Short mmCIF file of C-alpha atoms and ligand atoms in Angstrom, two decimals:
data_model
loop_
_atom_site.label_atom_id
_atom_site.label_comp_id
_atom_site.label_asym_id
_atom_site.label_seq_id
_atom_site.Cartn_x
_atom_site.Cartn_y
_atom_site.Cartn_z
CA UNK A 22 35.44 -69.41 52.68
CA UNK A 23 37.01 -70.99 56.12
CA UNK A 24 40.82 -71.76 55.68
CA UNK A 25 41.17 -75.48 56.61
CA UNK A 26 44.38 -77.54 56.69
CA UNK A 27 44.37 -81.24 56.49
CA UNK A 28 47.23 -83.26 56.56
CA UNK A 29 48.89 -86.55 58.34
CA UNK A 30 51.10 -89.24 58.82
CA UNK A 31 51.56 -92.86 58.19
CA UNK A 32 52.20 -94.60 62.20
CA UNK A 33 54.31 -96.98 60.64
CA UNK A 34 57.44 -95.79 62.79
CA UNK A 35 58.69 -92.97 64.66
CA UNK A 36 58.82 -89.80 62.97
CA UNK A 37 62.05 -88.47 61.46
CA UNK A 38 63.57 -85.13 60.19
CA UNK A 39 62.40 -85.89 56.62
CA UNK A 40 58.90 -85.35 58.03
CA UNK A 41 59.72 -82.41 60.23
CA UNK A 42 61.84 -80.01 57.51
CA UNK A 43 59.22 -81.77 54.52
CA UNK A 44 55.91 -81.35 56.73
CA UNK A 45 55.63 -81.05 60.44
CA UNK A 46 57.47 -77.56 60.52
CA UNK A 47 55.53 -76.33 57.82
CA UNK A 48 52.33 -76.93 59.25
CA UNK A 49 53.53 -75.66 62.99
CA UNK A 50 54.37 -72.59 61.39
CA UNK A 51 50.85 -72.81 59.86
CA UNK A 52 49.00 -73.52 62.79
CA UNK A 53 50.65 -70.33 64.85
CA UNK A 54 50.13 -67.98 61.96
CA UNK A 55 46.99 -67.67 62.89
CA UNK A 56 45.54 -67.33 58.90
CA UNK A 57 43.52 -71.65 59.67
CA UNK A 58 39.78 -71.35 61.01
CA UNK A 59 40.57 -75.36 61.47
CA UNK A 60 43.90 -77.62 61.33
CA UNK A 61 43.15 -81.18 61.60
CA UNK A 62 45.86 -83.69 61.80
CA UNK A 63 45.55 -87.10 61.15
CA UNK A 64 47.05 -90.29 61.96
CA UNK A 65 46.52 -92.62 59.14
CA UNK A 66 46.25 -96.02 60.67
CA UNK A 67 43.66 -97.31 57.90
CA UNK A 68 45.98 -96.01 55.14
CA UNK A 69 49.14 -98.22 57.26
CA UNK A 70 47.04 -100.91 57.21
CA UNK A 71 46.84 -101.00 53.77
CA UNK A 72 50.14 -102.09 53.13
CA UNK A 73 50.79 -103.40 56.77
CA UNK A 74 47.57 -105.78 57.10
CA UNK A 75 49.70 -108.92 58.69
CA UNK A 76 51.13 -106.70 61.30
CA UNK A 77 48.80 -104.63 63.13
CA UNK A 78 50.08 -104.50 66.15
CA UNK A 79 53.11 -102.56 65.07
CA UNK A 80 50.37 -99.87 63.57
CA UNK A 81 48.90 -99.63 66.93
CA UNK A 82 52.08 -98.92 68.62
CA UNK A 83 53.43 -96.76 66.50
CA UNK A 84 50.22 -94.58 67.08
CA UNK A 85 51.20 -93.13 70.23
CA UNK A 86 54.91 -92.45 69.04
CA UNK A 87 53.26 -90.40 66.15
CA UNK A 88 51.25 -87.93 68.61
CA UNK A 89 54.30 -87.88 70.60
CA UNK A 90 56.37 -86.38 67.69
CA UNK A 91 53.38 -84.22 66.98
CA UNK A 92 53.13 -82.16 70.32
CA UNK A 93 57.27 -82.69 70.83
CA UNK A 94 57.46 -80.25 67.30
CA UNK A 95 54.78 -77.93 68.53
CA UNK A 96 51.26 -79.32 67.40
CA UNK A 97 49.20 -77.94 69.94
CA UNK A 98 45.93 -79.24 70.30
CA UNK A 99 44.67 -75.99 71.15
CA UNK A 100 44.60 -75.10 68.06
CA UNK A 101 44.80 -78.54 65.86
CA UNK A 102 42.45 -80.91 66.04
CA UNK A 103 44.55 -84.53 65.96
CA UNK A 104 43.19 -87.97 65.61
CA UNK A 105 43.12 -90.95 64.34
CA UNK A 106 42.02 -92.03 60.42
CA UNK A 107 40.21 -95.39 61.69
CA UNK A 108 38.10 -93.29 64.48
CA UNK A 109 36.24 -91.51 61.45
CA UNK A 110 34.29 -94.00 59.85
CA UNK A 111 33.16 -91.64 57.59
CA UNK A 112 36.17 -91.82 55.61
CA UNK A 113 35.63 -95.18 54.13
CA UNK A 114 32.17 -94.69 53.10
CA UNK A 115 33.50 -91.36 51.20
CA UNK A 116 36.20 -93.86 49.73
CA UNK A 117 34.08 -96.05 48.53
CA UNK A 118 31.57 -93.68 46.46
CA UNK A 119 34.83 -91.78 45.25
CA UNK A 120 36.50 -95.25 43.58
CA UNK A 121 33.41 -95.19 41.30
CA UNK A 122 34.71 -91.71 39.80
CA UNK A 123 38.48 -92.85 39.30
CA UNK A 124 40.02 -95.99 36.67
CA UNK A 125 42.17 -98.43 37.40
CA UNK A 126 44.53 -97.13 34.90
CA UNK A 127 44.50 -93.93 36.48
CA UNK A 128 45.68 -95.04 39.67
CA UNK A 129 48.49 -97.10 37.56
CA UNK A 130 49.97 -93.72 36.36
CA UNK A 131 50.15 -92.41 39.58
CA UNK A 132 54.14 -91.75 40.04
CA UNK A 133 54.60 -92.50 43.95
CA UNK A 134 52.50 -95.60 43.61
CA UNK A 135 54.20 -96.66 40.94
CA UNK A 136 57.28 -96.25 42.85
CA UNK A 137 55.86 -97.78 46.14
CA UNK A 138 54.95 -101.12 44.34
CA UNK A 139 58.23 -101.40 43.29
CA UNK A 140 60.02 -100.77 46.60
CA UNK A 141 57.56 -102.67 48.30
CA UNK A 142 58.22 -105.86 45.68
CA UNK A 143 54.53 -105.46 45.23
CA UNK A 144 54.63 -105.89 41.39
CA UNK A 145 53.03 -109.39 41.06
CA UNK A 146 50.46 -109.12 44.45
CA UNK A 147 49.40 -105.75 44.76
CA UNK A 148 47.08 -105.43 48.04
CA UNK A 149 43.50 -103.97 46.60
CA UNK A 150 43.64 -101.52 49.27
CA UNK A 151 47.27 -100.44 48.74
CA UNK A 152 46.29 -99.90 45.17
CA UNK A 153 43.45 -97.74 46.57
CA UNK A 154 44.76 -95.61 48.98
CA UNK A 155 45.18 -92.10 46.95
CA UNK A 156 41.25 -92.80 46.57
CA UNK A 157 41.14 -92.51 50.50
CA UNK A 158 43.28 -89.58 50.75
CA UNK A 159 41.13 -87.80 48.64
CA UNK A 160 38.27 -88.87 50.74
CA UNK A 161 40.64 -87.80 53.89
CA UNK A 162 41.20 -84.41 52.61
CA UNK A 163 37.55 -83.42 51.31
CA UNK A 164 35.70 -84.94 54.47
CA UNK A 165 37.71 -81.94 56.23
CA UNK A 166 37.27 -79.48 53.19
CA UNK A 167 40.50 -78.83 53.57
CA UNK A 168 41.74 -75.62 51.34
CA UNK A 169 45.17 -76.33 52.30
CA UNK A 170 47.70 -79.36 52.65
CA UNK A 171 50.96 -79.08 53.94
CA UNK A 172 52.93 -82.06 52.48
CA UNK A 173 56.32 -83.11 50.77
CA UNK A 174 56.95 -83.44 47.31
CA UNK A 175 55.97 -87.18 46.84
CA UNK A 176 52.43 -86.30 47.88
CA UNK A 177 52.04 -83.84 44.40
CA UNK A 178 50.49 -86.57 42.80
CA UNK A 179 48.27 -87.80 45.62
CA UNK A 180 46.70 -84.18 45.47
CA UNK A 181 46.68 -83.76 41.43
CA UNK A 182 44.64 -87.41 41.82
CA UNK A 183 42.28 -85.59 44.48
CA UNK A 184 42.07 -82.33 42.78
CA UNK A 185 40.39 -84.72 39.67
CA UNK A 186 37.98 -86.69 42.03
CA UNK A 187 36.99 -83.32 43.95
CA UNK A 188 35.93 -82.09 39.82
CA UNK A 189 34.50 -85.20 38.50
CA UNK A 190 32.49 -85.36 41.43
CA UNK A 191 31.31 -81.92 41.41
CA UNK A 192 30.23 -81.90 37.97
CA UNK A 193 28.44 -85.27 37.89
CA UNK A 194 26.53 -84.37 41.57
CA UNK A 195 26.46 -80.98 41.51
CA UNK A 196 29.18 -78.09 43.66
CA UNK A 197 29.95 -80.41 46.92
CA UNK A 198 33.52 -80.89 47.47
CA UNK A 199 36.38 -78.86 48.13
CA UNK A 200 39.08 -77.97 45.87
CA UNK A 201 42.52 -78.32 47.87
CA UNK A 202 45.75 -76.49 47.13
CA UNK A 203 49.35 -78.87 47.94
CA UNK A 204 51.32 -76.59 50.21
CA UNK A 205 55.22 -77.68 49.93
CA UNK A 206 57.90 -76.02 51.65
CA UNK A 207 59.79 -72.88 50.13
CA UNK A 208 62.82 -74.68 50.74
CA UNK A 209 63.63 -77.57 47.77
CA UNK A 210 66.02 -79.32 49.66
CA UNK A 211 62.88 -79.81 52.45
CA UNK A 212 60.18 -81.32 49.55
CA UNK A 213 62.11 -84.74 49.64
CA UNK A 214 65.12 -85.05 52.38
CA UNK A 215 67.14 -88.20 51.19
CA UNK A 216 68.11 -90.53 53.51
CA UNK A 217 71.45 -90.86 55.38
CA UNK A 218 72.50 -93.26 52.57
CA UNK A 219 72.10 -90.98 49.96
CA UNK A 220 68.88 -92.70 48.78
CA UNK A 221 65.97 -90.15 47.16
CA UNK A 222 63.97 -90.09 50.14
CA UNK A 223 64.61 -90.61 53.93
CA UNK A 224 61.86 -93.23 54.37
CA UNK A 225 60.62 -95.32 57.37
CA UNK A 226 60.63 -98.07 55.20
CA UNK A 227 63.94 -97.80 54.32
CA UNK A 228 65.15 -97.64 57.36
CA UNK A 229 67.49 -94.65 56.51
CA UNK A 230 66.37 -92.66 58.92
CA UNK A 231 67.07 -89.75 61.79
CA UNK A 232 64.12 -90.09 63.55
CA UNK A 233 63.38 -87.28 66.05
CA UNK A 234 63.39 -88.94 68.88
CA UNK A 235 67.08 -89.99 68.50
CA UNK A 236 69.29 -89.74 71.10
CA UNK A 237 72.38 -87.68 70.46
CA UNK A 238 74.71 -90.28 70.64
CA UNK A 239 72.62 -91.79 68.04
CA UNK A 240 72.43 -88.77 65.74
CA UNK A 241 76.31 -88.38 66.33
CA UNK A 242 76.80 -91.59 64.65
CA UNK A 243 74.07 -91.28 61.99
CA UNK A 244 75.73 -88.18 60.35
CA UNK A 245 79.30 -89.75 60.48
CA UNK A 246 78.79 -92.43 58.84
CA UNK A 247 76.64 -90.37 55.81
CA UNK A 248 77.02 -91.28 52.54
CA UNK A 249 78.59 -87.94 50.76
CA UNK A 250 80.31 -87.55 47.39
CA UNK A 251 82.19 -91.04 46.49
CA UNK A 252 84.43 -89.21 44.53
CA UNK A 253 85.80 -87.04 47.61
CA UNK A 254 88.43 -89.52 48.48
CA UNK A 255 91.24 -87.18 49.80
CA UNK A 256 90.73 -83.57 51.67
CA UNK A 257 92.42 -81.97 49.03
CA UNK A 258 90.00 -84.03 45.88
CA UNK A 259 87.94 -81.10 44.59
CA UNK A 260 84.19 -82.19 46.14
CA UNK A 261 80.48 -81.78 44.05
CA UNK A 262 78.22 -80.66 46.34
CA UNK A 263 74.51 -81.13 44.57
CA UNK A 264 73.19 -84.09 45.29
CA UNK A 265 75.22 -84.24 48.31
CA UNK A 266 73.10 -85.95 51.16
CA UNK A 267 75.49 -84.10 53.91
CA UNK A 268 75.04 -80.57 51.80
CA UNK A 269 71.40 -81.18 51.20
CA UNK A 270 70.85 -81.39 55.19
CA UNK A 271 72.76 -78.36 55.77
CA UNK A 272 70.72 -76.53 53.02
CA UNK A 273 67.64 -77.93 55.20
CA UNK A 274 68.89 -77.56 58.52
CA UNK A 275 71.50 -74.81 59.00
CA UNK A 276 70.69 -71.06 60.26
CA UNK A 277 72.91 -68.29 59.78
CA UNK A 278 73.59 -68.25 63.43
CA UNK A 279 74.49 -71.90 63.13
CA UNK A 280 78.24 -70.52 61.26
CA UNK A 281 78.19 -67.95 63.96
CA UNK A 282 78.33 -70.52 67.03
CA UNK A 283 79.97 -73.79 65.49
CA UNK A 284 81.85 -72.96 62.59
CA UNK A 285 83.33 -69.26 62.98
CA UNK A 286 86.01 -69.46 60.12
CA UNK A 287 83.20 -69.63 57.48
CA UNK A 288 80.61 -66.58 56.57
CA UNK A 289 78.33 -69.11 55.87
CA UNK A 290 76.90 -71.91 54.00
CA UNK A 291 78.16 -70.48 50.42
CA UNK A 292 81.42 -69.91 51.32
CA UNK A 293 81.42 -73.59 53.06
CA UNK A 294 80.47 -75.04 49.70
CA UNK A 295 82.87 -73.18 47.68
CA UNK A 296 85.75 -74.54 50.03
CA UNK A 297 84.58 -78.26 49.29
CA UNK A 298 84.29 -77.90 45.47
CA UNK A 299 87.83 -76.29 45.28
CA UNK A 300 89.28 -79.11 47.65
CA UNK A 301 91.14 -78.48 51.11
CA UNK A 302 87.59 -79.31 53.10
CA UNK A 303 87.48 -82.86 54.50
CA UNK A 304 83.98 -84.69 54.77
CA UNK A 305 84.95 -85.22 58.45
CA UNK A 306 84.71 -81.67 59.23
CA UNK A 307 81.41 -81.08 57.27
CA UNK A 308 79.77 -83.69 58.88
CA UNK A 309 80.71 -82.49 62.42
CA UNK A 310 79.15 -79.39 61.68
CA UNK A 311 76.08 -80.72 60.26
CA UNK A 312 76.33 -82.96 63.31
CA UNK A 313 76.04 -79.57 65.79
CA UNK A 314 73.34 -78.22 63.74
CA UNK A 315 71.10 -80.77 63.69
CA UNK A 316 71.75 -81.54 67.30
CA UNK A 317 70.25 -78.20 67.92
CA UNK A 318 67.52 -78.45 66.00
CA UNK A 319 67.01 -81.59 67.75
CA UNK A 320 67.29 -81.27 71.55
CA UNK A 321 63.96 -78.77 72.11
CA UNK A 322 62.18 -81.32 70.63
CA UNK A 323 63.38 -84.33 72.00
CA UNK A 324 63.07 -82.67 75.38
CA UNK A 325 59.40 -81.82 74.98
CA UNK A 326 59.14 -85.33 73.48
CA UNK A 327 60.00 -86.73 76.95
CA UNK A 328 57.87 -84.47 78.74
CA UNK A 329 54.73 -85.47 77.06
CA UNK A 330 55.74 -89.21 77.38
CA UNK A 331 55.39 -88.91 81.29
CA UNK A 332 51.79 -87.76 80.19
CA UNK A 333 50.37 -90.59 78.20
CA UNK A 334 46.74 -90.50 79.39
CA UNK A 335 46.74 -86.51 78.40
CA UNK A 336 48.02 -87.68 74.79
CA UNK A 337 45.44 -90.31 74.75
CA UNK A 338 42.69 -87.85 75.99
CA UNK A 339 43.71 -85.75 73.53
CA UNK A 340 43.58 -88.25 70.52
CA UNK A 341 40.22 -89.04 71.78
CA UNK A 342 39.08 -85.84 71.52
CA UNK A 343 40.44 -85.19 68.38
CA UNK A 344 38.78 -88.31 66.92
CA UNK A 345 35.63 -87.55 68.21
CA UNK A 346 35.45 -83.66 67.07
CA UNK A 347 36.85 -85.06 63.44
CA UNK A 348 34.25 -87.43 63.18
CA UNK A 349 31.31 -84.74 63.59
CA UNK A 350 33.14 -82.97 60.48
CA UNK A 351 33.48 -85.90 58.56
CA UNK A 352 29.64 -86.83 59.27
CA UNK A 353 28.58 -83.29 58.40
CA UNK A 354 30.47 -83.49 54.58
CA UNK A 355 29.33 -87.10 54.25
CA UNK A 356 25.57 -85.81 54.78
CA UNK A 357 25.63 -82.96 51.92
CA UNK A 358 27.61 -85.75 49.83
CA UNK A 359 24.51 -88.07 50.21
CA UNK A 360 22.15 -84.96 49.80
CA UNK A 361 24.10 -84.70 46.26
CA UNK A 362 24.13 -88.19 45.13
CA UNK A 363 20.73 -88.49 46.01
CA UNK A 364 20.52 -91.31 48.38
CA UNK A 365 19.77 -89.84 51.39
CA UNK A 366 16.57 -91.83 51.34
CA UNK A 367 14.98 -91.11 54.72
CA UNK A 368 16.25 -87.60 55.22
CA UNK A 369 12.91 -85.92 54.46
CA UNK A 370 11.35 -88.82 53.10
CA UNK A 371 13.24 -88.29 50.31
CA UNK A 372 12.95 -91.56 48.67
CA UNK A 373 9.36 -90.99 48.17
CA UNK A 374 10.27 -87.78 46.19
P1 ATP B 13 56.27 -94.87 54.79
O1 ATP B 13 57.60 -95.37 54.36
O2 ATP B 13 55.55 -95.75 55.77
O3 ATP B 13 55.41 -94.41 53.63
P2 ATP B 13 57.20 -92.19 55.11
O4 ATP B 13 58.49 -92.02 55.81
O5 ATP B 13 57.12 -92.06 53.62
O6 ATP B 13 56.59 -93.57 55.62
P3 ATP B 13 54.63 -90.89 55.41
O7 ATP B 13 53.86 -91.10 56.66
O8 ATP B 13 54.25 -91.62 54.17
O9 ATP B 13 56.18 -91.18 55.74
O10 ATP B 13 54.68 -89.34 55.05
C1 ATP B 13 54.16 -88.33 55.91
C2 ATP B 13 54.47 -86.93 55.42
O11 ATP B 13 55.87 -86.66 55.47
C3 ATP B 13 54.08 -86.66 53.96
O12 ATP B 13 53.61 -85.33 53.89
C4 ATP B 13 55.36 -86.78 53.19
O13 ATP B 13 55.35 -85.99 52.03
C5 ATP B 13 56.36 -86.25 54.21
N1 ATP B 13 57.67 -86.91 54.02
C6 ATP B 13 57.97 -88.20 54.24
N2 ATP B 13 59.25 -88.45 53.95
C7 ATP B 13 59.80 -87.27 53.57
C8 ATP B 13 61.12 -86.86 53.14
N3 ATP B 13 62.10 -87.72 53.09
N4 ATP B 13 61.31 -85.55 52.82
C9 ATP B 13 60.30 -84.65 52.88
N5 ATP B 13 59.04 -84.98 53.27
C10 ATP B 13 58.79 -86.26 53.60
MG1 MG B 14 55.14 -92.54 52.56
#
């Protein structure tokens, strides 16, 4: 069976590190290991939409800034095909015979849609198509036959909700779809980075965000004023360091080498953490650190960010590309799922069978 990746992005902002450690990096990695037949990439406008219907034009823009981000952390189109979710038609036709196989009720239990409502004050005037939108990604993901999706942690249930639409619809129509494995990274602190004010999840939405494209001024500032243990009020107060936002990065972010070239006097991150838990380590000197280290991460890719932007009629070539290739894939699975519902009347004269 081909190895195929799908996965994607929302363009309802620039892209920040909770993306790249929680996704982006993962499926780089991915795409150079050279174990894909197909990587498709997808910017999910329609999906944005969904919960962004008065304000299109900020979708639109934010579609360029996406593929930016993607070929500044190494997407290479050589290799990955990336487009855009509205470009494949496809998809909403596969959405529309897969809400037939899912309840309302369902979709209620789903976790991060539960939480979504609720951060998005949805509760009382929930937007049909917001409600729906875990029915599209499992039409986004099965269009491709995707074996493999790269994601964070908040996207378990998206795939657990796929996994049952990709079974119900094979045994009411017969083997057609499928079956996708979630692909999170090995790394826990990467499957949901908080944000810089110590909420659960660095969100665009939230706007709690280091976005990649920061400059490093920017990021400077960012990591000083983290939130970090609120009960770390003197250098010498012994300091808890799970659940700390500024340890948490480090755990994401920080190389061996990292101790080597910024921080000699420690071995490394354990003995770092041991030092703030006993007291005697201020937060000021933690986050300087963290501030080097990410800063490093940071500058390749904002570099080849820039690069690319004095190319924006390559990017949009290459979106158009990507759109078009994804769209003869999506046509192809929509065909054999019409062949198995059996209303693919004029193929064959098949209505007269
Ligand atoms: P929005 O607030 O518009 O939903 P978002 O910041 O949640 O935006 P998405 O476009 O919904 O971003 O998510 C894209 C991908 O990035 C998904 O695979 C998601 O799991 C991953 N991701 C997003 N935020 C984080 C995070 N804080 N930590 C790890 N992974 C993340
Ligand atoms: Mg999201």
């Amino acid at each position: 069976m081909k190895q195929i990746i799908l996965t994607g992005d929302r363009p309802t902002g620039r892209l920040h590190v909770g993306h790249y450690v929680g996704s982006l990096k993962e499926r780089v990695r991915l795409q150079n290991s050279g174990r894909y037949d197909e990587i498709y990439i997808m910017i999910a406008d329609a999906q944005a939409l969904t919960d962004n219907a008065e304000h299109p034009e900020k979708v639109r823009q934010n579609i360029m800034q996406v593929a930016l981000d993607y070929l500044a952390c190494g997407l290479d189109p050589a290799k990955s095909t990336l487009f855009i979710q509205s470009m494949v038609p496809q998809l909403t036709e596969l959405t529309f015979y897969y809400m037939n196989l899912v309840t309302v009720s369902r979709v209620q239990r789903n976790p991060t849609v539960k939480a979504e409502i609720a951060m998005r004050n949805f509760e009382a005037s929930i937007p049909v198509g917001f409600f729906c939108y875990p029915i599209s990604q499992a039409a986004d993901i099965t269009a491709f036959c995707a074996t493999a999706v790269p994601v964070g942690e908040d996207q378990m249930p998206m795939l657990e909700q796929c996994k049952e639409i990709v079974h119900k619809f094979n045994s009411v129509y017969g083997e057609t779809l499928t079956d996708p494995q979630i692909i999170l990274p090995q790394n826990a602190s990467c499957q949901r980075l908080p944000g810089i004010d110590g909420k659960a999840k660095m969100s665009k939405s939230l706007g709690n965000c280091i976005y990649l494209s920061d400059e490093p001024e920017e990021i400077r500032k960012k990591v000083m004023s983290m939130f970090t243990d609120p009960n770390h009020l003197r250098v010498e107060d012994p300091g808890t360091v799970e659940g700390n936002p500024v340890f948490i990065y480090l755990d994401a972010f920080c190389r061996p080498e990292y101790f080597e070239e910024f921080l000699p006097e420690y071995s490394g991150l354990e003995e770092l953490k041991d030092h703030y838990r006993r007291g005697g380590l201020g937060d000021v000197k933690v986050k300087k650190f963290l501030n080097r280290v990410i800063q490093a991460e940071l500058e390749p890719i904002r570099e080849r960010r820039k690069s690319w932007e004095q190319r924006l009629p390559e990017v949009y070539e290459i979106l158009r590309e990507g759109s078009a290739a994804a769209e003869k894939k999506a046509a192809k699975t929509l065909a054999r799922v019409r062949h198995a519902m059996r209303i693919d009347y004029f193929e064959n004269d098949n209505l007269l069978k």
